[in-house]
Amino acid sequence: MPDLGNTKLDHVLSYICKGFEMVLEFCAIAFVPLLIVEQLSIYGVTHADQVISLLVVLMLILSAFAIKEVRKLRHK
């Protein structure tokens, strides 16, 4: 295993670094979406007028897209 180093200490430190990398990857996958939702909620509380208008526009766009897709499925 030359990628882990030559000594036992190198091997141990390499395994510790690989384990820490896995923990960081898990935290990024698990907690970054929650952090984004939290920040959006905080922004929505302080700027409610902008967020509500943005959500209405997004809902109209998604509704139009959904109607288009449903009609496409019915024709098949």
C-alpha positions as CSV (number, residue, x, y, z in Angstrom):
1,M,0.0,0.0,0.0
2,P,2.4,2.7,-1.2
3,D,-0.4,5.4,-1.2
4,L,-0.7,5.2,2.6
5,G,3.0,5.8,3.3
6,N,5.9,3.6,4.4
7,T,5.7,3.6,8.2
8,K,3.0,2.5,10.6
9,L,2.4,6.1,11.7
10,D,1.8,7.1,8.1
11,H,-0.7,4.3,7.7
12,V,-2.5,5.4,10.9
13,L,-2.6,9.0,9.9
14,S,-3.8,8.1,6.4
15,Y,-6.7,6.0,7.9
16,I,-7.6,8.9,10.2
17,C,-7.6,11.3,7.3
18,K,-9.8,9.0,5.2
19,G,-12.2,8.6,8.1
20,F,-12.4,12.3,8.6
21,E,-13.0,12.8,4.9
22,M,-16.0,10.4,5.1
23,V,-17.4,12.2,8.1
24,L,-17.1,15.6,6.3
25,E,-18.7,14.1,3.2
26,F,-21.6,12.8,5.3
27,C,-22.1,16.1,7.0
28,A,-22.1,17.9,3.7
29,I,-24.7,15.6,2.3
30,A,-26.9,15.6,5.4
31,F,-26.6,19.2,6.8
32,V,-26.1,21.5,3.8
33,P,-29.7,21.2,2.6
34,L,-30.9,21.9,6.1
35,L,-28.7,24.9,6.3
36,I,-30.0,26.2,3.0
37,V,-33.6,25.8,4.2
38,E,-32.8,27.5,7.5
39,Q,-31.3,30.5,5.7
40,L,-34.2,30.7,3.3
41,S,-36.6,30.7,6.3
42,I,-34.7,33.5,8.0
43,Y,-34.7,35.5,4.8
44,G,-38.4,34.8,4.3
45,V,-39.2,36.2,7.8
46,T,-37.3,39.4,7.2
47,H,-38.3,40.0,3.5
48,A,-41.7,38.4,3.3
49,D,-43.0,40.6,0.5
50,Q,-40.2,39.6,-1.9
51,V,-40.4,35.9,-1.0
52,I,-44.1,35.6,-1.4
53,S,-44.0,37.2,-4.8
54,L,-41.2,34.9,-5.8
55,L,-43.1,31.9,-4.6
56,V,-46.2,32.9,-6.6
57,V,-44.1,33.3,-9.8
58,L,-42.4,29.9,-9.2
59,M,-45.8,28.3,-8.5
60,L,-47.2,29.7,-11.8
61,I,-44.2,28.4,-13.8
62,L,-44.4,25.0,-12.2
63,S,-48.1,24.8,-12.7
64,A,-47.7,25.6,-16.4
65,F,-45.0,23.0,-16.7
66,A,-47.1,20.4,-14.9
67,I,-50.1,21.0,-17.2
68,K,-47.9,20.7,-20.2
69,E,-46.5,17.3,-19.0
70,V,-49.9,16.0,-18.1
71,R,-51.3,16.8,-21.5
72,K,-48.2,15.1,-23.1
73,L,-48.9,12.0,-21.0
74,R,-52.6,11.9,-22.1
75,H,-51.8,12.0,-25.7
76,K,-49.6,8.9,-25.5
